[in-house]
Amino acid sequence: MCPLIDFVLKITISYLLFYFHFHIRHNFNLAHSGGIDGAIYSDKTGFMGNPAHAPGARYAGNLCYDAAKSWQLGWYNDHDVTFYPENESSTWGTVNTMVGIANYDQATSDTPVLIKLETGLAEDYFINFNRATGINEQNVEADDEVTIVKANADTKSQSYLQATLLEGESHTIDGLGTASGIVVKLLSIDKTDPDLWKAEVFIGTDQAVSVYIVHLNTLLVSFPPHSPNLFHSSQ
């Protein structure tokens, strides 16, 4: 077969497969996923953001859904966590070890794949570690970053990507919790096990994150990284 014809056929079949998968997922009661730019389907971190239209993208077979759609489907509800910032104090904060959906089978009760921040309103915030491996290895946007998505995951609802975080980056959700909002910060990614990366994610008030960072720096000065005494009693 002519190489050009072969190439055109492969591209055509890929796009036909993508659009079949994309539209049949509406039958799962899933709406589109919008990006940070506010467009209807520009969230390329998940299937419902039409990732085949991303620059340089191709049909993505190994691709999951964004955090809100994943929560809505309920497939991972034995490894998710819900927090209620509106009920917490001005110094509330929590550090969570997250793994990607691709590592769901290795997740434990201490390593959720999804976190929900309940607002008490129609739309809530959903967080995941967008690990680009396995069933998500053909991810198009924010590889190996923490993502935050806003949506009403109780029904078929348009979702919007709020932020994607690299190590050390943070995003403040204004109007949630205290007057200063709630901070989501990707503290670090543990890559010790190449098959199971773990993201350390802080969630809390701006006052709490300041206290936590000061406390962490004090620990690192007192006990060098990997010190056996860092979290263990000397007894």
Phi, psi and omega in degrees: 000145178300131181305323181293316179295319179299317179296314181297318178298317180297317180295317181297312180298320180299316182289324177297318178296317180299311183293328175298311181295318184298313185280329180291339178289343172297334177288348173276007182072030180259132176266184181286163179242113180270157182266186178297334180286353178086000177291160188294314176223080178232012175274097185276008177278356181211166186299324185279007174263013178056056185295344179294342179268003177289146180305125178077003183279162173227180179303126182258104180277318179264082183213135181263194178256163177292175187299320182291316180294322179297321177294317182300320181294331178075013183288339187239025189287358173268358177224050175228165183223141175242133174242153182237077184303329182295338181264359186261167180280175181287353179246016182289139175197153180212143176248129185234136174267117183247149171239162181284161178300328179297339179253024182306321183290348178253001181289155177232181178295340180262358180228079181292157174260343180221143174231134177248133172255106183283127182262340188086000178247187183295320184254137179239179180246141184231138186234139172212167175260110189276062182293123183267083179204165175053235183291355178238021187288340178261027174304147187256330185227145174057049176304130173058033176243162173272132182243151178233127183232141178250132181189167167262097185275008177273353183207180176290110189218138171299133177247159179223128175294131181260322183194155171232134190240127168273171178304131178089348181271155180221162178221134178257126176269103183292146176079005179249132181075235180285175182301331182275354179088182181249133180263134171245121185229129174275104184288312183193166173236120179275114182251019182305314176263111183298340180266354183212080176287145181232131181258129176266116186240125175266137175226126180171187180286163179296329177293319181291321182293325177296315179297318182296315182296319177298316180297317180296316179298323178296318179297318183291330176286318182288323182230110179305155178308142179072011176294133181294343182265002186299316182238011185236147177289151179281352180283000000 
